[in-house]
Amino acid sequence: MCKLTEQLNENILTSTIDFCRKLNLDTLGWCEWDNQSILAIAFPYYDFKSNNNGFSIYAQRLDYHKVVRSYLDRIRYYLETKGYTSEAYVDNNTLPERDIATLAGIGFIGKNNLLITKKYGSFVFLGEIVLNKLTDFNLKNNHSENDNCKSCTKCIDSCPTNSLGEKNINICLSYLSQQKTLTPDDEALLKRYKNIFGCDICQLCCPHNKNVVPSSLEEFKTIDMDKDPLVFANMTNKYFKDNIKPTSAGWRGKNVVKRNAIFSLS
Ligand code: B12
Ligand code: SF4
Ligand code: SF4
C-alpha cells in the first residue's frame, strides 16, 4: 500500500477511536479479521448496584442489544461523514466477538469463557464496526502477555453445575434459564440454584473483577426492580411489558421468565 493511503487509513482509524472516547468508550481497538478491518468495542455495564432478585447483573439494565446498537449507529454515522461505509454488530451475528476483541487488544479470554478487560473486568458487552474499505494497515495493539488466568481456577471451582469443568454449555444456568423447553434434570438445576435469568457466579468470583471501574454509561444504570420472586411468578402481560421487556431478559418473553421465577420459589 502506498504511503499516502496508509496515512489516510491511520488517520481515520485513530480519529474514530478519538470519536468513541468522546462517547465515553475507552476500551476499544482495531484488528483485521477475515480480510476486514474491525473496530472492537467493550461496553462496560456494571455500576456495582444490584437488586439481588434472581436476575443476573446484565439482565437488570436496559437491553444491551439496543443500547450498544445506538452507540454503534453513532459511530457508523461518524464514519459516513468521513466517506466510509460500515456495518455494526452486536451479538446477532456469527462473528466470534470474544476472539475479535482479543485480537484488537481489548483483553483476554478467561477460563470462564469471557473477555476480561483491565479496566472493567469481564463486565462488558462487545460490539463491532466492520469497515467496508481498508484492509491493510499497521496494527499495534496493547495486549500484554501477562494478562491471563495463570493457575487460577476459581470460576471452574465455583460454577455450581460444573458446566465450566465439563465444558458443557447445556448445563450452564445462564443457558438453561433461557431455554423454552427443559428436561426434568434441567428443571431440577434451575429449582436448586434459583436463577430467574442469567448467572454471574463465574464472574463474581474472578480476581480480575475486583478493583475494577464502574460503568459510566448512563444507559446501563441498574434498574430499580422488584426484589420478591413472587412478583415475577405472578406477573401479568402488562407487568412484563413495563418491567422486563425493556431489559436484556425481555427478548425471551414472559413465559420463560415467569416459569423460572416459579421454579425459584420451590
Ligand atoms: C450463545 C451465547 C451464549 C450461550 C453460550 C455461550 C458460549 N457458547 O460461549 C449462553 C446462553 C450459555 C451464554 C451465556 C452467557 N453469555 Co453469552 N453469548 C453467546 C453468543 C451470542 C454466541 C457465542 C457462541 O456460541 N459463539 C459460537 C461458538 C462456536 O464460538 P465460541 O463461543 O468461541 O466457542 C467456544 C465456547 O463455546 C467455549 N466453551 C468451552 N467450554 C464451555 C463451557 C461453557 C459452560 C460455555 C458456556 C462455553 C464453553 O468453547 C468454544 C470453542 O472455543 C455471544 C455473542 C457472540 N456472537 O460471540 C454471547 C456473549 C459471549 N455472551 C455474553 C455474556 C455477557 C454472557 C453471560 C455473562 C450472561 C449472563 N450473565 O448470564 C453468560 C456467561 C456464560 C459463560 N460463562 O460463558 C457476552 C460476553 C461478553 C464478554 N465479556 O465476554 C457476549 C460476547 C455477548 C456480547 N455481545 O456482549 N452466552
Ligand atoms: S454462568 Fe453460571 S452456570 Fe454458567 S458457566 Fe458461569 S457459573 Fe457456571
Ligand atoms: S476466575 Fe480465575 S480462572 Fe476464572 S477467568 Fe477469572 S482469573 Fe481466569
JSON list of N, CA, C and O and ligand atoms in Angstrom, two decimals, residues 56 58 64 91 93 95 97-99 112-115 122 124-126 163 167-169 172 174-175 178 198-200 202-203, ligand 1:
[
{"chain": "A", "resi": 56, "resn": "SER", "atom": "N", "xyz": [-29.62, -11.86, 36.64]},
{"chain": "A", "resi": 56, "resn": "SER", "atom": "CA", "xyz": [-28.18, -11.60, 36.68]},
{"chain": "A", "resi": 56, "resn": "SER", "atom": "C", "xyz": [-27.94, -10.13, 36.35]},
{"chain": "A", "resi": 56, "resn": "SER", "atom": "O", "xyz": [-28.83, -9.42, 35.87]},
{"chain": "A", "resi": 58, "resn": "TYR", "atom": "N", "xyz": [-26.43, -8.49, 34.13]},
{"chain": "A", "resi": 58, "resn": "TYR", "atom": "CA", "xyz": [-26.66, -7.93, 32.79]},
{"chain": "A", "resi": 58, "resn": "TYR", "atom": "C", "xyz": [-28.15, -7.79, 32.47]},
{"chain": "A", "resi": 58, "resn": "TYR", "atom": "O", "xyz": [-28.53, -7.00, 31.61]},
{"chain": "A", "resi": 64, "resn": "TYR", "atom": "N", "xyz": [-29.10, -4.70, 26.21]},
{"chain": "A", "resi": 64, "resn": "TYR", "atom": "CA", "xyz": [-27.81, -4.25, 25.68]},
{"chain": "A", "resi": 64, "resn": "TYR", "atom": "C", "xyz": [-27.79, -4.23, 24.16]},
{"chain": "A", "resi": 64, "resn": "TYR", "atom": "O", "xyz": [-27.05, -3.46, 23.56]},
{"chain": "A", "resi": 91, "resn": "ASP", "atom": "N", "xyz": [-23.79, -9.22, 18.95]},
{"chain": "A", "resi": 91, "resn": "ASP", "atom": "CA", "xyz": [-24.44, -10.47, 19.32]},
{"chain": "A", "resi": 91, "resn": "ASP", "atom": "C", "xyz": [-25.20, -11.20, 18.22]},
{"chain": "A", "resi": 91, "resn": "ASP", "atom": "O", "xyz": [-25.10, -12.40, 18.09]},
{"chain": "A", "resi": 93, "resn": "ASN", "atom": "N", "xyz": [-24.99, -12.10, 15.31]},
{"chain": "A", "resi": 93, "resn": "ASN", "atom": "CA", "xyz": [-24.14, -12.35, 14.15]},
{"chain": "A", "resi": 93, "resn": "ASN", "atom": "C", "xyz": [-23.33, -13.60, 14.39]},
{"chain": "A", "resi": 93, "resn": "ASN", "atom": "O", "xyz": [-23.38, -14.20, 15.43]},
{"chain": "A", "resi": 95, "resn": "LEU", "atom": "N", "xyz": [-20.03, -13.48, 14.13]},
{"chain": "A", "resi": 95, "resn": "LEU", "atom": "CA", "xyz": [-18.67, -13.08, 14.47]},
{"chain": "A", "resi": 95, "resn": "LEU", "atom": "C", "xyz": [-18.29, -13.65, 15.83]},
{"chain": "A", "resi": 95, "resn": "LEU", "atom": "O", "xyz": [-19.07, -13.55, 16.77]},
{"chain": "A", "resi": 97, "resn": "GLU", "atom": "N", "xyz": [-17.10, -12.82, 18.74]},
{"chain": "A", "resi": 97, "resn": "GLU", "atom": "CA", "xyz": [-16.84, -11.49, 19.30]},
{"chain": "A", "resi": 97, "resn": "GLU", "atom": "C", "xyz": [-15.69, -11.47, 20.29]},
{"chain": "A", "resi": 97, "resn": "GLU", "atom": "O", "xyz": [-14.91, -10.52, 20.34]},
{"chain": "A", "resi": 98, "resn": "ARG", "atom": "N", "xyz": [-15.58, -12.52, 21.09]},
{"chain": "A", "resi": 98, "resn": "ARG", "atom": "CA", "xyz": [-14.51, -12.50, 22.10]},
{"chain": "A", "resi": 98, "resn": "ARG", "atom": "C", "xyz": [-13.14, -12.66, 21.45]},
{"chain": "A", "resi": 98, "resn": "ARG", "atom": "O", "xyz": [-12.18, -12.03, 21.87]},
{"chain": "A", "resi": 99, "resn": "ASP", "atom": "N", "xyz": [-13.05, -13.48, 20.41]},
{"chain": "A", "resi": 99, "resn": "ASP", "atom": "CA", "xyz": [-11.76, -13.64, 19.73]},
{"chain": "A", "resi": 99, "resn": "ASP", "atom": "C", "xyz": [-11.35, -12.33, 19.05]},
{"chain": "A", "resi": 99, "resn": "ASP", "atom": "O", "xyz": [-10.19, -11.94, 19.06]},
{"chain": "A", "resi": 112, "resn": "ASN", "atom": "N", "xyz": [-13.45, -18.66, 32.30]},
{"chain": "A", "resi": 112, "resn": "ASN", "atom": "CA", "xyz": [-14.92, -18.59, 32.37]},
{"chain": "A", "resi": 112, "resn": "ASN", "atom": "C", "xyz": [-15.53, -18.27, 31.01]},
{"chain": "A", "resi": 112, "resn": "ASN", "atom": "O", "xyz": [-16.71, -17.95, 30.91]},
{"chain": "A", "resi": 113, "resn": "ASN", "atom": "N", "xyz": [-14.73, -18.34, 29.96]},
{"chain": "A", "resi": 113, "resn": "ASN", "atom": "CA", "xyz": [-15.15, -18.09, 28.57]},
{"chain": "A", "resi": 113, "resn": "ASN", "atom": "C", "xyz": [-15.35, -16.62, 28.23]},
{"chain": "A", "resi": 113, "resn": "ASN", "atom": "O", "xyz": [-15.77, -16.31, 27.12]},
{"chain": "A", "resi": 114, "resn": "LEU", "atom": "N", "xyz": [-15.11, -15.73, 29.20]},
{"chain": "A", "resi": 114, "resn": "LEU", "atom": "CA", "xyz": [-15.47, -14.34, 28.93]},
{"chain": "A", "resi": 114, "resn": "LEU", "atom": "C", "xyz": [-14.25, -13.47, 28.65]},
{"chain": "A", "resi": 114, "resn": "LEU", "atom": "O", "xyz": [-13.15, -13.75, 29.13]},
{"chain": "A", "resi": 115, "resn": "LEU", "atom": "N", "xyz": [-14.48, -12.44, 27.89]},
{"chain": "A", "resi": 115, "resn": "LEU", "atom": "CA", "xyz": [-13.44, -11.48, 27.57]},
{"chain": "A", "resi": 115, "resn": "LEU", "atom": "C", "xyz": [-13.25, -10.59, 28.81]},
{"chain": "A", "resi": 115, "resn": "LEU", "atom": "O", "xyz": [-14.21, -10.00, 29.30]},
{"chain": "A", "resi": 122, "resn": "SER", "atom": "N", "xyz": [-14.66, -8.40, 33.39]},
{"chain": "A", "resi": 122, "resn": "SER", "atom": "CA", "xyz": [-15.46, -9.05, 32.33]},
{"chain": "A", "resi": 122, "resn": "SER", "atom": "C", "xyz": [-16.85, -8.43, 32.19]},
{"chain": "A", "resi": 122, "resn": "SER", "atom": "O", "xyz": [-17.64, -8.86, 31.36]},
{"chain": "A", "resi": 124, "resn": "VAL", "atom": "N", "xyz": [-18.38, -6.40, 30.61]},
{"chain": "A", "resi": 124, "resn": "VAL", "atom": "CA", "xyz": [-18.52, -5.61, 29.38]},
{"chain": "A", "resi": 124, "resn": "VAL", "atom": "C", "xyz": [-19.30, -6.41, 28.34]},
{"chain": "A", "resi": 124, "resn": "VAL", "atom": "O", "xyz": [-19.18, -7.63, 28.29]},
{"chain": "A", "resi": 125, "resn": "PHE", "atom": "N", "xyz": [-20.07, -5.71, 27.57]},
{"chain": "A", "resi": 125, "resn": "PHE", "atom": "CA", "xyz": [-20.65, -6.30, 26.36]},
{"chain": "A", "resi": 125, "resn": "PHE", "atom": "C", "xyz": [-19.72, -5.96, 25.21]},
{"chain": "A", "resi": 125, "resn": "PHE", "atom": "O", "xyz": [-18.95, -5.00, 25.28]},
{"chain": "A", "resi": 126, "resn": "LEU", "atom": "N", "xyz": [-19.84, -6.74, 24.14]},
{"chain": "A", "resi": 126, "resn": "LEU", "atom": "CA", "xyz": [-18.97, -6.50, 22.99]},
{"chain": "A", "resi": 126, "resn": "LEU", "atom": "C", "xyz": [-19.79, -6.10, 21.77]},
{"chain": "A", "resi": 126, "resn": "LEU", "atom": "O", "xyz": [-20.88, -6.63, 21.54]},
{"chain": "A", "resi": 163, "resn": "SER", "atom": "N", "xyz": [-20.48, -26.79, 34.80]},
{"chain": "A", "resi": 163, "resn": "SER", "atom": "CA", "xyz": [-20.56, -26.56, 33.36]},
{"chain": "A", "resi": 163, "resn": "SER", "atom": "C", "xyz": [-19.19, -26.20, 32.79]},
{"chain": "A", "resi": 163, "resn": "SER", "atom": "O", "xyz": [-18.80, -26.69, 31.72]},
{"chain": "A", "resi": 167, "resn": "LYS", "atom": "N", "xyz": [-16.98, -28.47, 30.42]},
{"chain": "A", "resi": 167, "resn": "LYS", "atom": "CA", "xyz": [-17.11, -27.79, 29.12]},
{"chain": "A", "resi": 167, "resn": "LYS", "atom": "C", "xyz": [-18.44, -28.18, 28.47]},
{"chain": "A", "resi": 167, "resn": "LYS", "atom": "O", "xyz": [-18.49, -28.58, 27.30]},
{"chain": "A", "resi": 168, "resn": "ASN", "atom": "N", "xyz": [-19.48, -28.08, 29.25]},
{"chain": "A", "resi": 168, "resn": "ASN", "atom": "CA", "xyz": [-20.80, -28.48, 28.77]},
{"chain": "A", "resi": 168, "resn": "ASN", "atom": "C", "xyz": [-21.79, -27.32, 28.94]},
{"chain": "A", "resi": 168, "resn": "ASN", "atom": "O", "xyz": [-22.30, -27.07, 30.02]},
{"chain": "A", "resi": 169, "resn": "ILE", "atom": "N", "xyz": [-22.03, -26.63, 27.84]},
{"chain": "A", "resi": 169, "resn": "ILE", "atom": "CA", "xyz": [-22.90, -25.45, 27.90]},
{"chain": "A", "resi": 169, "resn": "ILE", "atom": "C", "xyz": [-24.36, -25.82, 28.23]},
{"chain": "A", "resi": 169, "resn": "ILE", "atom": "O", "xyz": [-25.11, -25.01, 28.74]},
{"chain": "A", "resi": 172, "resn": "CYS", "atom": "N", "xyz": [-25.12, -25.06, 31.77]},
{"chain": "A", "resi": 172, "resn": "CYS", "atom": "CA", "xyz": [-24.84, -23.70, 32.27]},
{"chain": "A", "resi": 172, "resn": "CYS", "atom": "C", "xyz": [-26.18, -23.08, 32.68]},
{"chain": "A", "resi": 172, "resn": "CYS", "atom": "O", "xyz": [-27.15, -23.12, 31.92]},
{"chain": "A", "resi": 174, "resn": "SER", "atom": "N", "xyz": [-27.03, -20.06, 32.96]},
{"chain": "A", "resi": 174, "resn": "SER", "atom": "CA", "xyz": [-27.41, -18.96, 32.08]},
{"chain": "A", "resi": 174, "resn": "SER", "atom": "C", "xyz": [-28.13, -19.52, 30.86]},
{"chain": "A", "resi": 174, "resn": "SER", "atom": "O", "xyz": [-29.19, -19.03, 30.45]},
{"chain": "A", "resi": 175, "resn": "TYR", "atom": "N", "xyz": [-27.59, -20.58, 30.32]},
{"chain": "A", "resi": 175, "resn": "TYR", "atom": "CA", "xyz": [-28.18, -21.23, 29.15]},
{"chain": "A", "resi": 175, "resn": "TYR", "atom": "C", "xyz": [-29.56, -21.79, 29.50]},
{"chain": "A", "resi": 175, "resn": "TYR", "atom": "O", "xyz": [-30.55, -21.54, 28.80]},
{"chain": "A", "resi": 178, "resn": "GLN", "atom": "N", "xyz": [-32.57, -19.62, 29.78]},
{"chain": "A", "resi": 178, "resn": "GLN", "atom": "CA", "xyz": [-33.08, -19.03, 28.53]},
{"chain": "A", "resi": 178, "resn": "GLN", "atom": "C", "xyz": [-33.80, -20.04, 27.65]},
{"chain": "A", "resi": 178, "resn": "GLN", "atom": "O", "xyz": [-34.29, -19.68, 26.58]},
{"chain": "A", "resi": 198, "resn": "GLY", "atom": "N", "xyz": [-30.15, -15.63, 33.62]},
{"chain": "A", "resi": 198, "resn": "GLY", "atom": "CA", "xyz": [-28.71, -15.45, 33.57]},
{"chain": "A", "resi": 198, "resn": "GLY", "atom": "C", "xyz": [-28.03, -15.95, 34.84]},
{"chain": "A", "resi": 198, "resn": "GLY", "atom": "O", "xyz": [-28.68, -16.47, 35.75]},
{"chain": "A", "resi": 199, "resn": "CYS", "atom": "N", "xyz": [-26.71, -15.82, 34.86]},
{"chain": "A", "resi": 199, "resn": "CYS", "atom": "CA", "xyz": [-25.92, -16.28, 36.02]},
{"chain": "A", "resi": 199, "resn": "CYS", "atom": "C", "xyz": [-24.62, -15.49, 36.04]},
{"chain": "A", "resi": 199, "resn": "CYS", "atom": "O", "xyz": [-24.04, -15.21, 34.99]},
{"chain": "A", "resi": 200, "resn": "ASP", "atom": "N", "xyz": [-24.18, -15.11, 37.24]},
{"chain": "A", "resi": 200, "resn": "ASP", "atom": "CA", "xyz": [-22.97, -14.27, 37.36]},
{"chain": "A", "resi": 200, "resn": "ASP", "atom": "C", "xyz": [-21.86, -14.93, 38.16]},
{"chain": "A", "resi": 200, "resn": "ASP", "atom": "O", "xyz": [-20.82, -14.30, 38.39]},
{"chain": "A", "resi": 202, "resn": "CYS", "atom": "N", "xyz": [-19.51, -17.18, 37.79]},
{"chain": "A", "resi": 202, "resn": "CYS", "atom": "CA", "xyz": [-18.14, -17.29, 37.29]},
{"chain": "A", "resi": 202, "resn": "CYS", "atom": "C", "xyz": [-17.52, -15.93, 36.99]},
{"chain": "A", "resi": 202, "resn": "CYS", "atom": "O", "xyz": [-16.36, -15.84, 36.58]},
{"chain": "A", "resi": 203, "resn": "GLN", "atom": "N", "xyz": [-18.27, -14.86, 37.19]},
{"chain": "A", "resi": 203, "resn": "GLN", "atom": "CA", "xyz": [-17.69, -13.52, 37.07]},
{"chain": "A", "resi": 203, "resn": "GLN", "atom": "C", "xyz": [-17.42, -12.93, 38.45]},
{"chain": "A", "resi": 203, "resn": "GLN", "atom": "O", "xyz": [-16.40, -12.31, 38.68]},
{"chain": "B", "resi": 1, "resn": "B12", "atom": "C1", "xyz": [-24.60, -18.25, 22.52]},
{"chain": "B", "resi": 1, "resn": "B12", "atom": "C2", "xyz": [-24.08, -17.31, 23.57]},
{"chain": "B", "resi": 1, "resn": "B12", "atom": "C3", "xyz": [-24.21, -17.70, 24.91]},
{"chain": "B", "resi": 1, "resn": "B12", "atom": "C4", "xyz": [-24.63, -19.10, 25.29]},
{"chain": "B", "resi": 1, "resn": "B12", "atom": "C5", "xyz": [-23.43, -20.00, 25.08]},
{"chain": "B", "resi": 1, "resn": "B12", "atom": "C6", "xyz": [-22.10, -19.35, 25.46]},
{"chain": "B", "resi": 1, "resn": "B12", "atom": "C7", "xyz": [-20.93, -19.84, 24.66]},
{"chain": "B", "resi": 1, "resn": "B12", "atom": "N1", "xyz": [-21.09, -20.67, 23.66]},
{"chain": "B", "resi": 1, "resn": "B12", "atom": "O1", "xyz": [-19.82, -19.43, 24.94]},
{"chain": "B", "resi": 1, "resn": "B12", "atom": "C8", "xyz": [-25.05, -18.93, 26.79]},
{"chain": "B", "resi": 1, "resn": "B12", "atom": "C9", "xyz": [-26.55, -18.76, 26.88]},
{"chain": "B", "resi": 1, "resn": "B12", "atom": "C10", "xyz": [-24.62, -20.02, 27.74]},
{"chain": "B", "resi": 1, "resn": "B12", "atom": "C11", "xyz": [-24.36, -17.61, 27.13]},
{"chain": "B", "resi": 1, "resn": "B12", "atom": "C12", "xyz": [-24.13, -17.22, 28.42]},
{"chain": "B", "resi": 1, "resn": "B12", "atom": "C13", "xyz": [-23.52, -16.03, 28.76]},
{"chain": "B", "resi": 1, "resn": "B12", "atom": "N2", "xyz": [-23.21, -15.03, 27.92]},
{"chain": "B", "resi": 1, "resn": "B12", "atom": "CO1", "xyz": [-23.27, -15.18, 26.00]},
{"chain": "B", "resi": 1, "resn": "B12", "atom": "N3", "xyz": [-23.16, -15.21, 24.12]},
{"chain": "B", "resi": 1, "resn": "B12", "atom": "C14", "xyz": [-23.49, -16.09, 23.23]},
{"chain": "B", "resi": 1, "resn": "B12", "atom": "C15", "xyz": [-23.17, -15.55, 21.81]},
{"chain": "B", "resi": 1, "resn": "B12", "atom": "C16", "xyz": [-24.47, -14.95, 21.25]},
{"chain": "B", "resi": 1, "resn": "B12", "atom": "C17", "xyz": [-22.60, -16.53, 20.82]},
{"chain": "B", "resi": 1, "resn": "B12", "atom": "C18", "xyz": [-21.39, -17.35, 21.34]},
{"chain": "B", "resi": 1, "resn": "B12", "atom": "C19", "xyz": [-21.20, -18.59, 20.51]},
{"chain": "B", "resi": 1, "resn": "B12", "atom": "O2", "xyz": [-21.82, -19.60, 20.73]},
{"chain": "B", "resi": 1, "resn": "B12", "atom": "N4", "xyz": [-20.36, -18.50, 19.51]},
{"chain": "B", "resi": 1, "resn": "B12", "atom": "C20", "xyz": [-20.12, -19.63, 18.62]},
{"chain": "B", "resi": 1, "resn": "B12", "atom": "C21", "xyz": [-19.10, -20.60, 19.27]},
{"chain": "B", "resi": 1, "resn": "B12", "atom": "C22", "xyz": [-18.76, -21.81, 18.43]},
{"chain": "B", "resi": 1, "resn": "B12", "atom": "O3", "xyz": [-17.88, -19.89, 19.39]},
{"chain": "B", "resi": 1, "resn": "B12", "atom": "P1", "xyz": [-17.18, -19.70, 20.77]},
{"chain": "B", "resi": 1, "resn": "B12", "atom": "O4", "xyz": [-18.10, -19.01, 21.71]},
{"chain": "B", "resi": 1, "resn": "B12", "atom": "O5", "xyz": [-15.86, -19.03, 20.58]},
{"chain": "B", "resi": 1, "resn": "B12", "atom": "O6", "xyz": [-16.98, -21.25, 21.27]},
{"chain": "B", "resi": 1, "resn": "B12", "atom": "C23", "xyz": [-16.33, -21.58, 22.47]},
{"chain": "B", "resi": 1, "resn": "B12", "atom": "C24", "xyz": [-17.19, -21.71, 23.70]},
{"chain": "B", "resi": 1, "resn": "B12", "atom": "O7", "xyz": [-18.35, -22.44, 23.40]},
{"chain": "B", "resi": 1, "resn": "B12", "atom": "C25", "xyz": [-16.24, -22.44, 24.58]},
{"chain": "B", "resi": 1, "resn": "B12", "atom": "N5", "xyz": [-16.69, -23.20, 25.70]},
{"chain": "B", "resi": 1, "resn": "B12", "atom": "C26", "xyz": [-15.95, -24.17, 26.09]},
{"chain": "B", "resi": 1, "resn": "B12", "atom": "N6", "xyz": [-16.44, -24.68, 27.21]},
{"chain": "B", "resi": 1, "resn": "B12", "atom": "C27", "xyz": [-17.53, -24.04, 27.56]},
{"chain": "B", "resi": 1, "resn": "B12", "atom": "C28", "xyz": [-18.33, -24.22, 28.66]},
{"chain": "B", "resi": 1, "resn": "B12", "atom": "C29", "xyz": [-19.43, -23.40, 28.83]},
{"chain": "B", "resi": 1, "resn": "B12", "atom": "C30", "xyz": [-20.29, -23.54, 30.02]},
{"chain": "B", "resi": 1, "resn": "B12", "atom": "C31", "xyz": [-19.70, -22.43, 27.87]},
{"chain": "B", "resi": 1, "resn": "B12", "atom": "C32", "xyz": [-20.86, -21.53, 28.06]},
{"chain": "B", "resi": 1, "resn": "B12", "atom": "C33", "xyz": [-18.85, -22.29, 26.76]},
{"chain": "B", "resi": 1, "resn": "B12", "atom": "C34", "xyz": [-17.73, -23.11, 26.61]},
{"chain": "B", "resi": 1, "resn": "B12", "atom": "O8", "xyz": [-15.53, -23.31, 23.64]},
{"chain": "B", "resi": 1, "resn": "B12", "atom": "C35", "xyz": [-15.81, -22.96, 22.31]},
{"chain": "B", "resi": 1, "resn": "B12", "atom": "C36", "xyz": [-14.61, -23.07, 21.44]},
{"chain": "B", "resi": 1, "resn": "B12", "atom": "O9", "xyz": [-13.57, -22.22, 21.89]},
{"chain": "B", "resi": 1, "resn": "B12", "atom": "C37", "xyz": [-22.11, -14.44, 22.16]},
{"chain": "B", "resi": 1, "resn": "B12", "atom": "C38", "xyz": [-22.01, -13.33, 21.15]},
{"chain": "B", "resi": 1, "resn": "B12", "atom": "C39", "xyz": [-21.06, -13.68, 20.03]},
{"chain": "B", "resi": 1, "resn": "B12", "atom": "N7", "xyz": [-21.51, -13.53, 18.82]},
{"chain": "B", "resi": 1, "resn": "B12", "atom": "O10", "xyz": [-19.94, -14.08, 20.28]},
{"chain": "B", "resi": 1, "resn": "B12", "atom": "C40", "xyz": [-22.60, -14.00, 23.57]},
{"chain": "B", "resi": 1, "resn": "B12", "atom": "C41", "xyz": [-21.57, -13.49, 24.57]},
{"chain": "B", "resi": 1, "resn": "B12", "atom": "C42", "xyz": [-20.38, -14.41, 24.57]},
{"chain": "B", "resi": 1, "resn": "B12", "atom": "N8", "xyz": [-22.26, -13.65, 25.85]},
{"chain": "B", "resi": 1, "resn": "B12", "atom": "C43", "xyz": [-22.04, -12.71, 26.69]},
{"chain": "B", "resi": 1, "resn": "B12", "atom": "C44", "xyz": [-22.48, -12.71, 28.04]},
{"chain": "B", "resi": 1, "resn": "B12", "atom": "C45", "xyz": [-22.42, -11.39, 28.80]},
{"chain": "B", "resi": 1, "resn": "B12", "atom": "C46", "xyz": [-22.93, -13.89, 28.63]},
{"chain": "B", "resi": 1, "resn": "B12", "atom": "C47", "xyz": [-23.19, -14.15, 30.13]},
{"chain": "B", "resi": 1, "resn": "B12", "atom": "C48", "xyz": [-22.14, -13.49, 31.06]},
{"chain": "B", "resi": 1, "resn": "B12", "atom": "C49", "xyz": [-24.62, -13.64, 30.51]},
{"chain": "B", "resi": 1, "resn": "B12", "atom": "C50", "xyz": [-25.03, -13.98, 31.94]},
{"chain": "B", "resi": 1, "resn": "B12", "atom": "N9", "xyz": [-24.65, -13.17, 32.93]},
{"chain": "B", "resi": 1, "resn": "B12", "atom": "O11", "xyz": [-25.73, -14.93, 32.14]},
{"chain": "B", "resi": 1, "resn": "B12", "atom": "C51", "xyz": [-23.17, -15.70, 30.18]},
{"chain": "B", "resi": 1, "resn": "B12", "atom": "C52", "xyz": [-21.78, -16.25, 30.52]},
{"chain": "B", "resi": 1, "resn": "B12", "atom": "C53", "xyz": [-21.71, -17.75, 30.48]},
{"chain": "B", "resi": 1, "resn": "B12", "atom": "C54", "xyz": [-20.28, -18.23, 30.31]},
{"chain": "B", "resi": 1, "resn": "B12", "atom": "N10", "xyz": [-19.53, -18.32, 31.39]},
{"chain": "B", "resi": 1, "resn": "B12", "atom": "O12", "xyz": [-19.85, -18.46, 29.17]},
{"chain": "B", "resi": 1, "resn": "B12", "atom": "C55", "xyz": [-21.13, -11.65, 26.10]},
{"chain": "B", "resi": 1, "resn": "B12", "atom": "C56", "xyz": [-19.73, -11.83, 26.70]},
{"chain": "B", "resi": 1, "resn": "B12", "atom": "C57", "xyz": [-19.00, -10.53, 26.99]},
{"chain": "B", "resi": 1, "resn": "B12", "atom": "C58", "xyz": [-17.62, -10.83, 27.49]},
{"chain": "B", "resi": 1, "resn": "B12", "atom": "N11", "xyz": [-17.14, -10.02, 28.42]},
{"chain": "B", "resi": 1, "resn": "B12", "atom": "O13", "xyz": [-17.00, -11.76, 27.05]},
{"chain": "B", "resi": 1, "resn": "B12", "atom": "C59", "xyz": [-21.20, -11.97, 24.55]},
{"chain": "B", "resi": 1, "resn": "B12", "atom": "C60", "xyz": [-19.91, -11.70, 23.78]},
{"chain": "B", "resi": 1, "resn": "B12", "atom": "C61", "xyz": [-22.36, -11.10, 24.00]},
{"chain": "B", "resi": 1, "resn": "B12", "atom": "C62", "xyz": [-21.95, -9.64, 23.77]},
{"chain": "B", "resi": 1, "resn": "B12", "atom": "N12", "xyz": [-22.10, -9.17, 22.55]},
{"chain": "B", "resi": 1, "resn": "B12", "atom": "O14", "xyz": [-21.52, -8.93, 24.65]},
{"chain": "B", "resi": 1, "resn": "B12", "atom": "N13", "xyz": [-23.99, -16.93, 26.02]}
]
